[in-house]
């Protein structure tokens, strides 16, 4: 029994409460969390492009596929483990396992097989450092975040965010064969962005998290403390967003644009902090996604220009 | 849908997913091998 009272002993848990036998191939695709995969592909590709050096386009494509499949596979294993929580929350109750379209055991097998295949393919096709980083990322997401932290501490997404921050590092390693300062800066940017992003969502869904016994910060420490944390992390995000320009990874246009985006991010955090209840949390959550997309899009364009025309691009 | 139909459908779905994955895996390995042999270096 975990500390939150959720039983994870195999056999004691309702395995497939309502498997309907009506799974489709699309259900297996949705086990991979395609929306998360798309963000992972994007950040991984950016890490690959902004890294110094070149990679053959076929190997680059294989690296992106491996990163996305690895991320998707860990998502499938996460759904296998969290099927009981998912069934209790509106946002996740339609997922393939709780809705009875895919048996839990199949989701586990699917996730494990794809994890192993993506790591092996990355090692054989690209290099073994990026394969090792991918393996560590998958293992961290499953064992450290999903199985250990998620149901035990309100710091779950702070520490677990490291897994989501790894794709650009893996992409960087795919191009260069090592991990440089630029990779660490990109890691820090996503790592610091993750808590305010998820806490904004958690403010909106605190009732569901409480019912599912997931100790998200608003559930454990309340709205005010969560808003304080969001504000503090948003300051760090605004600073980390400019860091790629500061270390010479991107040009001045990027530096100015990222500073403006960071200030807007901070503005949303202040609005959440000052607002009553969860008035601004939804907008903060939405803008946080746009922020990360724009920052990495700028870096991608900058890196592409630098690769094609030399020097810092934007 | 009875249990027999459910299991038959489950196997069909599984085979599709596994088959497609293996096909994609083989195509990628062939492409990577071609790159390693220099056949795709232009």
Short mmCIF file of C-alpha atoms in Angstrom, two decimals:
data_model
loop_
_atom_site.label_atom_id
_atom_site.label_comp_id
_atom_site.label_asym_id
_atom_site.label_seq_id
_atom_site.Cartn_x
_atom_site.Cartn_y
_atom_site.Cartn_z
CA UNK A 1 0.00 0.00 0.00
CA UNK A 2 1.39 3.41 -0.88
CA UNK A 3 1.30 6.34 1.53
CA UNK A 4 -1.70 7.80 -0.24
CA UNK A 5 -3.65 4.65 0.27
CA UNK A 6 -3.61 3.46 -3.30
CA UNK A 7 -2.96 -0.24 -3.50
CA UNK A 8 -0.42 -1.29 -6.08
CA UNK A 9 -0.04 -4.93 -5.25
CA UNK A 10 -0.72 -6.83 -8.41
CA UNK A 11 -3.80 -8.92 -8.08
CA UNK A 12 -5.31 -6.79 -5.33
CA UNK A 13 -5.94 -4.02 -7.81
CA UNK A 14 -8.91 -4.18 -10.15
CA UNK A 15 -6.99 -5.13 -13.27
CA UNK A 16 -9.41 -4.53 -16.12
CA UNK A 17 -12.62 -3.34 -14.60
CA UNK A 18 -14.45 -3.01 -17.83
CA UNK A 19 -12.46 -4.17 -20.82
CA UNK A 20 -14.97 -4.07 -23.63
CA UNK A 21 -12.90 -5.83 -26.27
CA UNK A 22 -13.44 -2.90 -28.56
CA UNK A 23 -9.91 -1.60 -28.87
CA UNK A 24 -8.71 -0.13 -32.11
CA UNK A 25 -5.24 0.59 -33.35
CA UNK A 26 -5.96 4.24 -32.54
CA UNK A 27 -6.29 3.31 -28.88
CA UNK A 28 -2.74 2.01 -28.89
CA UNK A 29 -1.63 5.26 -30.49
CA UNK A 30 -3.42 7.25 -27.79
CA UNK A 31 -1.58 5.18 -25.14
CA UNK A 32 1.53 6.98 -26.39
CA UNK A 33 0.08 10.40 -25.39
CA UNK A 34 0.48 11.96 -28.86
CA UNK A 35 0.17 15.56 -27.62
CA UNK A 36 3.02 15.07 -25.16
CA UNK A 37 4.96 13.30 -27.90
CA UNK A 38 4.59 16.28 -30.23
CA UNK A 39 6.14 18.61 -27.64
CA UNK A 40 8.91 16.11 -26.98
CA UNK A 41 9.64 15.82 -30.71
CA UNK A 42 9.78 19.58 -30.97
CA UNK A 43 12.16 20.13 -28.03
CA UNK A 44 14.30 17.12 -28.98
CA UNK A 45 14.62 18.36 -32.55
CA UNK A 46 15.58 21.81 -31.27
CA UNK A 47 18.34 20.35 -29.10
CA UNK A 48 19.62 18.47 -32.14
CA UNK A 49 19.57 21.54 -34.43
CA UNK A 50 21.09 24.11 -32.05
CA UNK A 51 23.92 21.78 -30.99
CA UNK A 52 27.26 22.48 -32.64
CA UNK A 53 28.00 19.97 -35.38
CA UNK A 54 25.97 18.13 -37.95
CA UNK A 55 24.07 14.89 -38.17
CA UNK A 56 22.96 13.04 -41.31
CA UNK A 57 19.30 13.83 -41.91
CA UNK A 58 18.31 10.15 -41.83
CA UNK A 59 20.07 9.61 -38.51
CA UNK A 60 18.54 12.85 -37.20
CA UNK A 61 15.11 11.60 -38.23
CA UNK A 62 15.75 8.25 -36.53
CA UNK A 63 16.89 10.07 -33.38
CA UNK A 64 13.68 12.13 -33.32
CA UNK A 65 11.60 8.99 -33.87
CA UNK A 66 13.44 7.20 -31.04
CA UNK A 67 12.95 10.14 -28.65
CA UNK A 68 9.25 10.36 -29.49
CA UNK A 69 8.66 6.59 -29.29
CA UNK A 70 10.60 6.42 -26.02
CA UNK A 71 8.48 9.25 -24.59
CA UNK A 72 5.29 7.62 -25.86
CA UNK A 73 6.29 4.25 -24.44
CA UNK A 74 6.86 5.71 -21.00
CA UNK A 75 3.44 7.35 -21.34
CA UNK A 76 1.90 3.92 -22.01
CA UNK A 77 3.63 2.44 -18.95
CA UNK A 78 2.45 5.45 -16.93
CA UNK A 79 -1.13 4.75 -18.05
CA UNK A 80 -0.72 1.10 -17.05
CA UNK A 81 0.40 2.09 -13.56
CA UNK A 82 -2.01 5.00 -13.09
CA UNK A 83 -5.15 3.32 -14.48
CA UNK A 84 -6.82 3.56 -11.06
CA UNK A 85 -6.19 7.32 -10.78
CA UNK A 86 -7.12 7.95 -14.41
CA UNK A 87 -10.49 6.27 -13.88
CA UNK A 88 -11.41 8.76 -11.16
CA UNK A 89 -10.53 11.99 -12.99
CA UNK A 90 -12.65 13.63 -15.71
CA UNK A 91 -9.58 14.69 -17.69
CA UNK A 92 -8.24 11.13 -17.94
CA UNK A 93 -11.24 8.82 -17.55
CA UNK A 94 -11.60 8.54 -21.33
CA UNK A 95 -8.11 7.05 -21.74
CA UNK A 96 -7.93 3.58 -23.33
CA UNK A 97 -7.45 1.58 -20.10
CA UNK A 98 -10.02 3.19 -17.76
CA UNK A 99 -12.57 3.30 -20.58
CA UNK A 100 -12.04 -0.41 -21.08
CA UNK A 101 -10.75 -0.37 -24.65
CA UNK A 102 -7.24 -1.72 -23.96
CA UNK A 103 -6.34 -4.37 -21.33
CA UNK A 104 -3.82 -3.15 -18.75
CA UNK A 105 -1.37 -5.97 -19.46
CA UNK A 106 -1.34 -5.12 -23.16
CA UNK A 107 -0.53 -1.49 -22.39
CA UNK A 108 2.40 -2.59 -20.20
CA UNK A 109 3.74 -4.97 -22.84
CA UNK A 110 3.33 -2.35 -25.54
CA UNK A 111 5.18 0.27 -23.48
CA UNK A 112 8.04 -2.01 -22.43
CA UNK A 113 8.56 -3.33 -25.98
CA UNK A 114 8.62 0.16 -27.49
CA UNK A 115 10.94 1.45 -24.73
CA UNK A 116 13.47 -1.29 -25.40
CA UNK A 117 13.18 -0.92 -29.18
CA UNK A 118 13.65 2.87 -29.08
CA UNK A 119 16.72 2.62 -26.83
CA UNK A 120 18.31 -0.14 -28.92
CA UNK A 121 17.60 1.67 -32.18
CA UNK A 122 19.01 4.93 -30.82
CA UNK A 123 22.21 3.14 -29.78
CA UNK A 124 22.70 1.26 -33.03
CA UNK A 125 21.68 4.07 -35.38
CA UNK A 126 22.87 7.25 -33.61
CA UNK A 127 25.19 6.83 -30.61
CA UNK A 128 25.16 5.06 -27.27
CA UNK A 129 25.32 8.24 -25.16
CA UNK A 130 21.98 9.42 -26.52
CA UNK A 131 20.63 5.87 -26.08
CA UNK A 132 21.79 5.85 -22.45
CA UNK A 133 20.22 9.27 -21.84
CA UNK A 134 16.97 8.03 -23.38
CA UNK A 135 17.05 4.94 -21.15
CA UNK A 136 17.68 7.07 -18.04
CA UNK A 137 14.84 9.40 -19.04
CA UNK A 138 12.34 6.57 -19.51
CA UNK A 139 13.47 4.90 -16.26
CA UNK A 140 13.27 8.19 -14.35
CA UNK A 141 9.76 8.94 -15.63
CA UNK A 142 8.45 5.48 -14.77
CA UNK A 143 10.28 4.52 -11.58
CA UNK A 144 11.07 7.90 -9.98
CA UNK A 145 8.11 10.04 -11.07
CA UNK A 146 5.22 7.64 -11.73
CA UNK A 147 5.88 4.93 -9.15
CA UNK A 148 7.71 6.79 -6.42
CA UNK A 149 6.98 10.53 -6.31
CA UNK A 150 3.60 11.12 -7.92
CA UNK A 151 1.49 9.69 -5.10
CA UNK A 152 3.82 10.64 -2.27
CA UNK A 153 4.92 14.28 -2.43
CA UNK A 154 3.71 17.66 -3.69
CA UNK A 155 7.20 18.03 -5.17
CA UNK A 156 6.27 15.25 -7.63
CA UNK A 157 6.24 17.39 -10.75
CA UNK A 158 9.24 19.47 -9.64
CA UNK A 159 11.57 16.47 -9.51
CA UNK A 160 9.67 14.45 -12.12
CA UNK A 161 9.95 17.41 -14.49
CA UNK A 162 13.54 16.34 -15.10
CA UNK A 163 12.25 13.58 -17.38
CA UNK A 164 10.33 16.05 -19.54
CA UNK A 165 13.38 18.31 -19.69
CA UNK A 166 15.65 15.62 -21.13
CA UNK A 167 14.60 15.49 -24.84
CA UNK A 168 16.73 18.49 -25.93
CA UNK A 169 19.68 16.98 -24.05
CA UNK A 170 19.18 13.69 -25.90
CA UNK A 171 18.87 15.58 -29.20
CA UNK A 172 22.05 17.50 -28.41
CA UNK A 173 23.89 14.25 -27.60
CA UNK A 174 22.63 12.73 -30.85
CA UNK A 175 24.37 15.48 -32.83
CA UNK A 176 27.53 15.99 -30.79
CA UNK A 177 28.10 12.72 -28.92
CA UNK A 178 28.40 14.66 -25.67
CA UNK A 179 26.43 17.00 -23.36
CA UNK A 180 27.46 20.66 -23.48
CA UNK A 181 26.50 23.82 -21.64
CA UNK A 182 23.81 24.59 -24.21
CA UNK A 183 22.11 21.26 -23.50
CA UNK A 184 22.16 21.99 -19.77
CA UNK A 185 20.60 25.42 -20.35
CA UNK A 186 17.78 23.91 -22.46
CA UNK A 187 17.26 21.28 -19.75
CA UNK A 188 17.06 24.01 -17.08
CA UNK A 189 14.55 25.98 -19.12
CA UNK A 190 12.05 23.10 -19.37
CA UNK A 191 12.80 21.91 -15.84
CA UNK A 192 11.93 25.32 -14.38
CA UNK A 193 8.93 25.77 -16.70
CA UNK A 194 7.29 22.48 -15.67
CA UNK A 195 6.18 23.35 -12.09
CA UNK A 196 4.31 26.61 -12.86
CA UNK A 197 2.77 24.94 -15.92
CA UNK A 198 1.41 21.96 -13.97
CA UNK A 199 0.54 23.92 -10.84
CA UNK A 200 -1.65 26.24 -12.94
CA UNK A 201 -3.49 23.12 -14.13
CA UNK A 202 -3.55 21.69 -10.61
CA UNK A 203 -5.18 24.89 -9.29
CA UNK A 204 -8.04 24.29 -11.72
CA UNK A 205 -8.30 20.57 -11.01
CA UNK A 206 -7.42 20.41 -7.32
CA UNK A 207 -10.74 18.75 -6.49
CA UNK A 208 -10.08 15.92 -8.92
CA UNK A 209 -6.51 15.46 -7.69
CA UNK A 210 -7.76 15.38 -4.09
CA UNK A 211 -10.38 12.77 -4.98
CA UNK A 212 -7.71 10.68 -6.71
CA UNK A 213 -5.42 11.09 -3.64
CA UNK A 214 -2.65 12.67 -5.72
CA UNK A 215 -0.83 15.13 -3.43
CA UNK A 216 -0.51 18.02 -5.86
CA UNK A 217 0.59 21.29 -4.25
CA UNK A 218 -2.87 22.98 -4.17
CA UNK A 219 -4.30 19.86 -2.51
CA UNK A 220 -1.61 19.63 0.17
CA UNK A 221 -0.56 23.25 0.74
CA UNK A 222 -3.52 25.24 -0.54
CA UNK A 223 -4.13 27.86 -3.20
CA UNK A 224 -2.07 30.70 -1.71
CA UNK A 225 1.12 28.64 -1.30
CA UNK A 226 0.72 27.27 -4.84
CA UNK A 227 0.37 30.79 -6.24
CA UNK A 228 3.52 31.87 -4.35
CA UNK A 229 5.40 28.93 -5.84
CA UNK A 230 4.09 29.68 -9.35
CA UNK A 231 5.32 33.26 -9.04
CA UNK A 232 8.76 32.27 -7.76
CA UNK A 233 9.29 29.69 -10.49
CA UNK A 234 8.03 32.12 -13.14
CA UNK A 235 10.83 34.54 -12.25
CA UNK A 236 13.29 31.71 -12.80
CA UNK A 237 11.60 30.79 -16.12
CA UNK A 238 11.90 34.37 -17.37
CA UNK A 239 15.62 34.35 -16.56
CA UNK A 240 16.24 30.85 -17.96
CA UNK A 241 14.44 31.83 -21.18
CA UNK A 242 17.09 34.47 -21.92
CA UNK A 243 20.01 32.19 -20.99
CA UNK A 244 20.43 30.66 -24.49
CA UNK A 245 21.23 34.17 -25.80
CA UNK A 246 23.50 34.91 -22.83
CA UNK A 247 25.68 31.85 -23.47
CA UNK A 248 25.81 32.54 -27.22
CA UNK A 249 23.52 29.71 -28.26
CA UNK A 250 21.14 32.16 -29.98
CA UNK A 251 21.26 35.67 -31.43
CA UNK A 252 20.11 39.06 -30.13
CA UNK A 253 16.65 38.87 -31.74
CA UNK A 254 16.07 35.68 -29.78
CA UNK A 255 17.39 37.38 -26.63
CA UNK A 256 14.99 40.32 -26.93
CA UNK A 257 11.99 38.18 -27.91
CA UNK A 258 12.58 35.67 -25.14
CA UNK A 259 12.89 38.51 -22.62
CA UNK A 260 9.51 39.89 -23.73
CA UNK A 261 7.91 36.43 -23.63
CA UNK A 262 9.41 35.89 -20.18
CA UNK A 263 7.90 39.15 -18.94
CA UNK A 264 4.49 38.13 -20.30
CA UNK A 265 4.87 34.74 -18.56
CA UNK A 266 5.70 36.59 -15.36
CA UNK A 267 2.71 38.89 -15.94
CA UNK A 268 0.37 35.89 -16.05
CA UNK A 269 1.97 34.53 -12.87
CA UNK A 270 1.41 37.89 -11.13
CA UNK A 271 -2.22 37.87 -12.32
CA UNK A 272 -2.67 34.36 -10.88
CA UNK A 273 -0.96 35.46 -7.66
CA UNK A 274 -3.12 38.57 -7.26
CA UNK A 275 -6.38 37.09 -8.53
CA UNK A 276 -9.07 35.54 -6.40
CA UNK A 277 -9.52 31.79 -6.67
CA UNK A 278 -8.44 30.24 -9.96
CA UNK A 279 -9.49 33.13 -12.20
CA UNK A 280 -6.20 33.37 -14.14
CA UNK A 281 -4.95 29.81 -13.76
CA UNK A 282 -6.50 28.59 -17.04
CA UNK A 283 -5.01 31.46 -19.01
CA UNK A 284 -1.64 30.93 -17.32
CA UNK A 285 -1.75 27.23 -18.23
CA UNK A 286 -2.62 28.03 -21.85
CA UNK A 287 0.07 30.69 -22.18
CA UNK A 288 2.70 28.44 -20.60
CA UNK A 289 2.25 25.98 -23.48
CA UNK A 290 2.44 28.79 -26.04
CA UNK A 291 5.52 30.20 -24.28
CA UNK A 292 7.49 26.96 -24.48
CA UNK A 293 6.41 26.44 -28.09
CA UNK A 294 7.51 29.96 -29.10
CA UNK A 295 10.83 29.78 -27.23
CA UNK A 296 11.77 26.49 -28.87
CA UNK A 297 10.45 27.60 -32.27
CA UNK A 298 12.70 30.66 -32.05
CA UNK A 299 15.66 28.51 -31.04
CA UNK A 300 14.90 26.10 -33.88
CA UNK A 301 14.80 28.88 -36.48
CA UNK A 302 17.88 30.46 -34.94
CA UNK A 303 19.76 27.17 -34.97
CA UNK A 304 18.65 26.43 -38.52
CA UNK A 305 19.82 29.84 -39.72
CA UNK A 306 23.11 29.47 -37.88
CA UNK A 307 23.67 26.04 -39.43
CA UNK A 308 22.94 27.30 -42.93
CA UNK A 309 24.45 30.78 -42.86
CA UNK A 310 27.02 30.58 -40.04
CA UNK A 311 27.17 32.46 -36.73
CA UNK A 312 24.22 33.10 -34.46
CA UNK A 313 21.09 33.25 -36.55
CA UNK A 314 18.37 35.46 -35.11
CA UNK B 1 -19.59 -9.25 -28.20
CA UNK B 2 -18.79 -12.58 -26.48
CA UNK B 3 -15.42 -13.52 -24.96
CA UNK B 4 -14.33 -15.48 -28.04
CA UNK B 5 -14.97 -12.50 -30.32
CA UNK B 6 -13.26 -10.18 -27.86
CA UNK B 7 -10.12 -12.31 -27.81
CA UNK B 8 -10.10 -12.70 -31.60
CA UNK B 9 -10.37 -8.96 -32.01
CA UNK B 10 -7.72 -8.38 -29.37
CA UNK B 11 -5.33 -10.66 -31.25
CA UNK B 12 -6.09 -8.95 -34.57
CA UNK B 13 -5.41 -5.52 -33.09
CA UNK B 14 -2.23 -6.73 -31.46
CA UNK B 15 -1.01 -8.31 -34.68
CA UNK B 16 -1.66 -5.10 -36.57
CA UNK B 17 0.27 -3.01 -34.06
CA UNK B 18 3.15 -5.49 -33.82
CA UNK B 19 3.27 -5.98 -37.60
CA UNK B 20 3.33 -2.28 -38.34
CA UNK B 21 5.98 -1.68 -35.68
CA UNK B 22 8.22 -4.43 -37.04
CA UNK B 23 7.83 -3.13 -40.58
CA UNK B 24 8.78 0.39 -39.47
CA UNK B 25 11.73 -1.02 -37.49
CA UNK B 26 13.04 -2.92 -40.54
CA UNK B 27 12.67 0.11 -42.83
CA UNK B 28 14.62 2.26 -40.35
CA UNK B 29 17.38 -0.34 -39.96
CA UNK B 30 17.72 -0.57 -43.76
CA UNK B 31 17.93 3.24 -44.05
CA UNK B 32 20.51 3.48 -41.26
CA UNK B 33 22.58 0.73 -42.86
CA UNK B 34 22.47 2.61 -46.17
CA UNK B 35 23.69 5.78 -44.42
CA UNK B 36 26.48 3.86 -42.69
CA UNK B 37 27.54 2.38 -46.05
CA UNK B 38 27.50 5.84 -47.62
CA UNK B 39 24.71 5.04 -50.05
CA UNK B 40 22.65 8.07 -48.97
CA UNK B 41 25.46 10.57 -48.75
CA UNK B 42 24.90 13.14 -51.41
#
